[in-house]
CSV table of C-alpha atoms and ligand atoms in Angstrom, one decimal:
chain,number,residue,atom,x,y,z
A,1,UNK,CA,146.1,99.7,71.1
A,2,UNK,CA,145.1,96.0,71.7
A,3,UNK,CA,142.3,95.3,73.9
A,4,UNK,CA,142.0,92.5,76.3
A,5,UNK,CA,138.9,90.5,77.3
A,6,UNK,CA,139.0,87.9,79.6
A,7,UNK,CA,136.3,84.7,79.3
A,8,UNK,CA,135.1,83.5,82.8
A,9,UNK,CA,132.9,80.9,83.5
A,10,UNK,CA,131.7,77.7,85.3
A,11,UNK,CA,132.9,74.3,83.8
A,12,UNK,CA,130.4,73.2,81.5
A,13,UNK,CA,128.7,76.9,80.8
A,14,UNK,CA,129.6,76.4,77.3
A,15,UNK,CA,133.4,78.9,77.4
A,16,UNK,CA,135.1,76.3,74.5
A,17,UNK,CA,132.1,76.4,72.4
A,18,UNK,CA,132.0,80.4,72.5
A,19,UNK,CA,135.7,80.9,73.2
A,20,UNK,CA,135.9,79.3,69.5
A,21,UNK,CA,133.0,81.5,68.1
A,22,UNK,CA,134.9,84.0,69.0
A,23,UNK,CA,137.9,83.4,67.9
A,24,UNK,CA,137.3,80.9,65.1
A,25,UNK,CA,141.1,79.9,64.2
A,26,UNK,CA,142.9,82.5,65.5
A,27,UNK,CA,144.1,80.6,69.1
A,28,UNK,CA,147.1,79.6,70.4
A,29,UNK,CA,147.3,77.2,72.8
A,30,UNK,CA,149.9,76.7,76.0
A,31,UNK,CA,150.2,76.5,79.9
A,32,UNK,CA,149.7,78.8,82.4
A,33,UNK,CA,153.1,79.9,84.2
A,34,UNK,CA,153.7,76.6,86.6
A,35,UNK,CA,151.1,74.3,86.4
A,36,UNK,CA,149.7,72.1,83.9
A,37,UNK,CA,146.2,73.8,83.2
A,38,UNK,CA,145.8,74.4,79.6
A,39,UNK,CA,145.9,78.3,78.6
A,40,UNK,CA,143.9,79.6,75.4
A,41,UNK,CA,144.3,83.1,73.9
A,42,UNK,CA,142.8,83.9,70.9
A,43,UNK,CA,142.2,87.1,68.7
A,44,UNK,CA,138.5,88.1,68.2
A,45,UNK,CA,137.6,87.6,64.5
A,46,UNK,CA,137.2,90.7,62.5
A,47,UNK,CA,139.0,92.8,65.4
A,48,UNK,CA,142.4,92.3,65.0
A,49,UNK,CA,143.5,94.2,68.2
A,50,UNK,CA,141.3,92.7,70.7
A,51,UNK,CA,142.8,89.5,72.4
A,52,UNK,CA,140.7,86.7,74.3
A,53,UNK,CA,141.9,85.2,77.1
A,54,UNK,CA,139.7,81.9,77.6
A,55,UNK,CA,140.3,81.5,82.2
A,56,UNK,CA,140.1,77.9,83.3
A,57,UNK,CA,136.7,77.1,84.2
A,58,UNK,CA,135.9,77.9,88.1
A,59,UNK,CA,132.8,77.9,90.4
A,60,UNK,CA,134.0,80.8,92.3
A,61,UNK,CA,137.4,83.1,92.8
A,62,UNK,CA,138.2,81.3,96.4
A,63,UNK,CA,142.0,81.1,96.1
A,64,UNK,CA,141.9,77.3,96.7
A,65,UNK,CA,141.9,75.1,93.6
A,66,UNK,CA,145.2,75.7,90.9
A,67,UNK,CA,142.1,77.0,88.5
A,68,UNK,CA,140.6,79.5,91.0
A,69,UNK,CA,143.8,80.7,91.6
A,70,UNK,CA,145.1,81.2,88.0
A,71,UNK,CA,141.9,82.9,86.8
A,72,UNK,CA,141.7,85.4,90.3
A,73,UNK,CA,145.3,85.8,90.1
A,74,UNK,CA,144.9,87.1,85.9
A,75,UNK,CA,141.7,89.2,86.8
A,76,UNK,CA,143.5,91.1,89.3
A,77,UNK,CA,147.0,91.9,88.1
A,78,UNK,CA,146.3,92.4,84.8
A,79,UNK,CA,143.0,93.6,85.0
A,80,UNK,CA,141.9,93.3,81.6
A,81,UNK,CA,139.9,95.9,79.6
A,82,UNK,CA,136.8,93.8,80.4
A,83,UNK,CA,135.4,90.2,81.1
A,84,UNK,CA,132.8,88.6,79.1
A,85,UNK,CA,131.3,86.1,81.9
A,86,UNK,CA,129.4,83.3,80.4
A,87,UNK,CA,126.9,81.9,82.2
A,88,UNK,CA,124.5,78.6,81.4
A,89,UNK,CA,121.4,80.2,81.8
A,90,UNK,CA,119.5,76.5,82.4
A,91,UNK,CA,121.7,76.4,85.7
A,92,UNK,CA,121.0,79.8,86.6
A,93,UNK,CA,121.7,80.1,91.0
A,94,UNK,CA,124.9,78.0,90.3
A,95,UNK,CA,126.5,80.3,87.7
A,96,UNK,CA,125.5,83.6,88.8
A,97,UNK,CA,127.6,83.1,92.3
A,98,UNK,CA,130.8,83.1,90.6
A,99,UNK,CA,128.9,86.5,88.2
A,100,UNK,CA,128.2,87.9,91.7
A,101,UNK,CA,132.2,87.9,92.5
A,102,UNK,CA,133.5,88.6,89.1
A,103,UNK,CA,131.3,91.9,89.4
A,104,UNK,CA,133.2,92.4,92.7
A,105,UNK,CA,136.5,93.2,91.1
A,106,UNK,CA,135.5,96.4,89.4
A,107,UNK,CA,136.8,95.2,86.0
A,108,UNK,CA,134.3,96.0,83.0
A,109,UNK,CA,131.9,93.2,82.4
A,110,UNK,CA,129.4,91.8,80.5
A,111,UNK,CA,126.6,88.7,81.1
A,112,UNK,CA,126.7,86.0,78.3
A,113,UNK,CA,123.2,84.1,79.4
A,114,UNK,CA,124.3,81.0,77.5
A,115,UNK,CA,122.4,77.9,76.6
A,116,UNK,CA,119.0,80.0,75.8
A,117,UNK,CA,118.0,77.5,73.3
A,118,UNK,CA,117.9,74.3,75.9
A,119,UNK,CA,115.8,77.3,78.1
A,120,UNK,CA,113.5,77.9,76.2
A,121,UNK,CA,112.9,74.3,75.1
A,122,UNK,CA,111.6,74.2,78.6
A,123,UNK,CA,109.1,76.8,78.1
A,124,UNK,CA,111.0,79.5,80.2
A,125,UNK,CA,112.5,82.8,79.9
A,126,UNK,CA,114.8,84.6,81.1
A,127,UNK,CA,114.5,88.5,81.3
A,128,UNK,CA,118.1,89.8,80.4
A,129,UNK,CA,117.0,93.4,81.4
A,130,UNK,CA,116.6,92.2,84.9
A,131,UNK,CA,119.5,90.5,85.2
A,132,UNK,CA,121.5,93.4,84.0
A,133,UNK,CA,119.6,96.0,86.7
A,134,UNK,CA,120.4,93.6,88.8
A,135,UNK,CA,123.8,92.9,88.4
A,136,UNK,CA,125.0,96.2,87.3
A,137,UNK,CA,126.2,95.3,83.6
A,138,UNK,CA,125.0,94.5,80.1
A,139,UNK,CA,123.0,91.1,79.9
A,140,UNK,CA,122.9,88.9,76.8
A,141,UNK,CA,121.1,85.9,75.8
A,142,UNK,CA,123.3,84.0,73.5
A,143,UNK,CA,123.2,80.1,72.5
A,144,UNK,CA,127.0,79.8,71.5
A,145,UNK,CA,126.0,76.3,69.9
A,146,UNK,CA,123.3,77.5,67.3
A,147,UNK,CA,125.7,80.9,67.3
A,148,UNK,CA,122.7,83.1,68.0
A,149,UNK,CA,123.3,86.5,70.1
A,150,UNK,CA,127.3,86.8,69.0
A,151,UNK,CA,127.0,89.7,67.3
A,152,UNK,CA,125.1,91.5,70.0
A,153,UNK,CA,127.6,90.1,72.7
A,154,UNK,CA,130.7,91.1,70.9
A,155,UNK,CA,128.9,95.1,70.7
A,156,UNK,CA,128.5,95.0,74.5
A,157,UNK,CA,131.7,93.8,75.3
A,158,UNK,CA,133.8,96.2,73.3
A,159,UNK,CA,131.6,99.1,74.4
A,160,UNK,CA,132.1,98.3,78.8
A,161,UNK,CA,136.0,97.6,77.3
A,162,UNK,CA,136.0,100.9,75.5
A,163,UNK,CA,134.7,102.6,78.7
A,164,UNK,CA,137.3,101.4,80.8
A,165,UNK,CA,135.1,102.1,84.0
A,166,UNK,CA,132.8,99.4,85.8
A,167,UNK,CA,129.3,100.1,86.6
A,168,UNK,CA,128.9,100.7,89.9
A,169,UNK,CA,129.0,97.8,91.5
A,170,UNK,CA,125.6,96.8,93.6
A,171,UNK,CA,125.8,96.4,97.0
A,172,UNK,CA,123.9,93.1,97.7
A,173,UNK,CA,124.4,92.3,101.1
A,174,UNK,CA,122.1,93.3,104.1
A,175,UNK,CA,122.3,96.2,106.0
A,176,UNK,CA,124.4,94.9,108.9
A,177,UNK,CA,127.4,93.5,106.2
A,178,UNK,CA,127.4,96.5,103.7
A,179,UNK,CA,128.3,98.4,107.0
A,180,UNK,CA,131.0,96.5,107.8
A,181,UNK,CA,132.4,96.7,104.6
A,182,UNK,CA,132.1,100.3,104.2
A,183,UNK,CA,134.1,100.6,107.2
A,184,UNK,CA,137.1,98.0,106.1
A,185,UNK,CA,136.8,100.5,103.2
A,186,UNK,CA,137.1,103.5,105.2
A,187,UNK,CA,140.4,101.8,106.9
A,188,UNK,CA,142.3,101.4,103.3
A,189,UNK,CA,142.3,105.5,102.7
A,190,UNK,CA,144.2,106.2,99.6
A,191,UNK,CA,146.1,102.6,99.0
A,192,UNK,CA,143.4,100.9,97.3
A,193,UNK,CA,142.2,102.1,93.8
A,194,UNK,CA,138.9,103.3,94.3
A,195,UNK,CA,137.6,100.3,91.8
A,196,UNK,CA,139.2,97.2,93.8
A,197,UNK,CA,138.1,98.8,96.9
A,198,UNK,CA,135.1,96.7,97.1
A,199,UNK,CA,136.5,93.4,96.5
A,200,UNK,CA,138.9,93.6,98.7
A,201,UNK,CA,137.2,94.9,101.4
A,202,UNK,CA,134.9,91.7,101.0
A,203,UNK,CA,138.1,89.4,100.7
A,204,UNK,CA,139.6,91.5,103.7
A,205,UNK,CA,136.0,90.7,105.7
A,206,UNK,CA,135.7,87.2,105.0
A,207,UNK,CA,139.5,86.5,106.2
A,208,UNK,CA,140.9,85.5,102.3
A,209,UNK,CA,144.9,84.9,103.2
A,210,UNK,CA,146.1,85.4,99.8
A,211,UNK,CA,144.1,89.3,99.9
A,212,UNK,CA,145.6,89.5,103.9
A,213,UNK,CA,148.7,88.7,102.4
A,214,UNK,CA,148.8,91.7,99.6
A,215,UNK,CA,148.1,93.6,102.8
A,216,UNK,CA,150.8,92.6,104.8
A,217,UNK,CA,152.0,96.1,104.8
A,218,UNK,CA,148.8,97.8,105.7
A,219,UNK,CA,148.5,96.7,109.5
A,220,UNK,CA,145.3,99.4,110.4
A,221,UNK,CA,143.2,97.7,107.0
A,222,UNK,CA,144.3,94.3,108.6
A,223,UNK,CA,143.4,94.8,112.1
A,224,UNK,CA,139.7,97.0,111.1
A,225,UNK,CA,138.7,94.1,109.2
A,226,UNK,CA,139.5,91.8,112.1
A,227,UNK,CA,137.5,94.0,114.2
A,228,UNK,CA,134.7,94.4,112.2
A,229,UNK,CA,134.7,90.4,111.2
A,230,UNK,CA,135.0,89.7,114.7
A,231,UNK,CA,132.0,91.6,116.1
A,232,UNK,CA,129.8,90.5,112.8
A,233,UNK,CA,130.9,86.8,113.2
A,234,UNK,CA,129.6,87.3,116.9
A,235,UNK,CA,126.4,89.3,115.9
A,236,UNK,CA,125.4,86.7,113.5
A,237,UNK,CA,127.0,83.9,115.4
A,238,UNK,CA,128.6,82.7,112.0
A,239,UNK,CA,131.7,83.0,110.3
A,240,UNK,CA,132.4,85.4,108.1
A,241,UNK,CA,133.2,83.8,105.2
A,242,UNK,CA,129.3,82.0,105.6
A,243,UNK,CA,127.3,85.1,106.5
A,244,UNK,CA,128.6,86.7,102.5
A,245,UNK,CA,128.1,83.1,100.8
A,246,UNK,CA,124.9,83.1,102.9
A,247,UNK,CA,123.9,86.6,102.1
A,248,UNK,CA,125.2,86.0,98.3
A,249,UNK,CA,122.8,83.2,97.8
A,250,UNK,CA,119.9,85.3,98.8
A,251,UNK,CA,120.1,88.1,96.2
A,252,UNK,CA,120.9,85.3,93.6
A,253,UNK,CA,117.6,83.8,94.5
A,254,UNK,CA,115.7,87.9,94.4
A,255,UNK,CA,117.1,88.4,91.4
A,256,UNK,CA,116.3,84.8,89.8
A,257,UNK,CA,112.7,85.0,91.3
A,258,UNK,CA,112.5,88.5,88.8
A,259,UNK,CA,114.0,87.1,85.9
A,260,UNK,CA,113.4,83.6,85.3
A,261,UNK,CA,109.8,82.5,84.5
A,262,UNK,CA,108.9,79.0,84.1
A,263,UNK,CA,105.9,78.0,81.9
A,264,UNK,CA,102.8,78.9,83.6
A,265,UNK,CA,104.1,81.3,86.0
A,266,UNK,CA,102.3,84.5,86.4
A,267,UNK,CA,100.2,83.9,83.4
A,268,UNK,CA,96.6,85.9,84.1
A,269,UNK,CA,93.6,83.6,84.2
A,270,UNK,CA,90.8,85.2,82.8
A,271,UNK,CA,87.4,83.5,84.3
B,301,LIG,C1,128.9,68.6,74.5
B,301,LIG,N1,123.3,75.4,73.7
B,301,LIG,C2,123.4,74.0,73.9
B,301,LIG,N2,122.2,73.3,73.7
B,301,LIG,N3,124.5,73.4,74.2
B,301,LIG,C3,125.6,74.2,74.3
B,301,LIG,C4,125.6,75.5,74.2
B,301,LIG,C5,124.4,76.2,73.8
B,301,LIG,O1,124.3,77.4,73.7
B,301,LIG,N4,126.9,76.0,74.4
B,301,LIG,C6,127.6,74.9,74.6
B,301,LIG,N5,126.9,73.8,74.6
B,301,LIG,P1,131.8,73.5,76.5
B,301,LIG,P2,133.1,74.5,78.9
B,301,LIG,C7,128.0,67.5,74.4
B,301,LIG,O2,130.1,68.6,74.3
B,301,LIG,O3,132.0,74.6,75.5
B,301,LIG,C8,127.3,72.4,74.9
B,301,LIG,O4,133.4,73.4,79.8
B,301,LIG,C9,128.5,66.3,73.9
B,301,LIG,N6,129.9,66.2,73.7
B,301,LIG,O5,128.3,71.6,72.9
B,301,LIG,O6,132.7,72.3,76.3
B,301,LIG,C10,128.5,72.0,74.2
B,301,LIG,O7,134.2,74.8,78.0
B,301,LIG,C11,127.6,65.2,73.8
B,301,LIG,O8,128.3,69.7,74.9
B,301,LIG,O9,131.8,74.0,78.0
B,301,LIG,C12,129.0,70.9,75.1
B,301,LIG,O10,132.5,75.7,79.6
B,301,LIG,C13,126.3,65.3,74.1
B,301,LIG,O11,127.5,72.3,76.3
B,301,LIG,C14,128.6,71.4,76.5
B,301,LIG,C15,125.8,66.5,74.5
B,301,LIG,O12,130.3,73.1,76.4
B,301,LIG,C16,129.7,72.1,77.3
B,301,LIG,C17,126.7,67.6,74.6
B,301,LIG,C18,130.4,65.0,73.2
């Protein structure tokens, strides 16, 4: 049976450079249906049933630009067997809000910290065991340029394919938001596979129209999430789509504050 894994990243996280590890020759190249954004599938060298999808490059899965669209719109209908999401671990806060969202969709998933060399030039480290507590998943430091951490990449994302399951996805918000999702959550009773619940309770919560439009049909999940967006937007005196980006931030900066060290920092000084 052939396997699919999806490559998501920011522009710039290093996707060509490891998209072509990956695949070495074995690419074709085209366009995504309508629009003139360059599509790259590839087979993943020595696996000769496992096909790479290489997703535009996107700073989040907003519906808004042609890219974000494409890569949410693959990701959720034909959820692939798993996502390797590569992240440029020198621009850590940046790349893990769109890791943050990908995580979301309940599709299995692995972290590829990229760009550890230029890290730890710096002096600094990043502790991939956090990061993957943290986010739920396998973490991996890889530099795709000096090819180091492939091998050990490739052996995480075949195994979360192979599983076919998603960690459980963590619940990052605070206390007041997690409620309200639970409850959009509560409104979808047996429509929404148990996996997507999640993200689309967020979507539903933060007022997404293209995820109110796949719910056209659903008129109670519509009108709970209005409800419960409506009372949180007035208990926080924000909108809703600000209080999660808000709220997203701050675990991004918990989790970075764990796993990233900087030369110097927390060093014991012996006097
Ligand atoms: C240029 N380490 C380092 N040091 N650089 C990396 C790594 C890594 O692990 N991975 C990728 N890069 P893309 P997107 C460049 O092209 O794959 C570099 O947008 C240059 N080019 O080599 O294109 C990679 O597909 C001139 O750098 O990213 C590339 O995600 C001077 O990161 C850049 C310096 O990689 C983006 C760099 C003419």
């Amino acid at each position: 049976m052939v396997m699919k894994i999806a490559l998501a990243g920011n522009p710039n996280s290093g996707k060509t450079t490891l998209f072509n590890v990956l695949t070495g020759a074995n690419q074709s190249v085209g366009n995504w249906p309508g629009v003139t954004v360059e599509k790259k599938e590839g087979v993943l060298r020595g696996h000769k049933d496992v096909k790479i999808a290489d997703l535009p490059g996107i700073y989040s899965l907003a519906p808004y630009s042609p890219e974000e669209r494409i890569a949410r719109n693959y990701l959720l209908d034909e959820r692939p067997d798993a996502i390797i999401n590569i992240i440029d671990g020198s621009n850590l806060e940046r790349n893990l809000y769109l890791t943050t969202q990908l995580a979301e969709l309940g599709i299995p998933m692995v972290a590829a910290v990229n760009m550890i060399d230029v890290v730890k030039k710096r002096g600094e480290t990043i502790d991939c065991a956090v990061l993957s507590k943290k986010l739920g998943m396998p973490a991996v430091e890889i530099s795709a340029l000096k090819n180091s951490g492939i091998e050990e990449l490739v052996i995480a994302a075949l195994g979360a394919a192979e599983k076919r399951v998603s960690g459980e996805v963590k619940k990052i918000f605070g206390r007041a938001v997690e409620s309200a999702l639970a409850e959009i959550e509560a409104s979808f009773a047996g429509e929404v596979p148990s996996c997507e619940k999640r993200w689309y309770a967020i979507k539903l919560f933060e007022g997404d129209p293209q995820a109110a439009e796949s719910f056209k049909n659903n008129k109670g999940a519509l009108a709970a999430a209005k409800e419960v967006r409506e009372r949180c937007e007035a208990e926080f005196d924000d909108d809703a789509e600000s209080i999660v980006t808000g709220e997203r931030y701050g675990y991004i900066a918990s989790m970075i504050h764990e796993a990233h060290k900087k030369q110097g920092e927390n060093l014991l000084t012996v006097t």
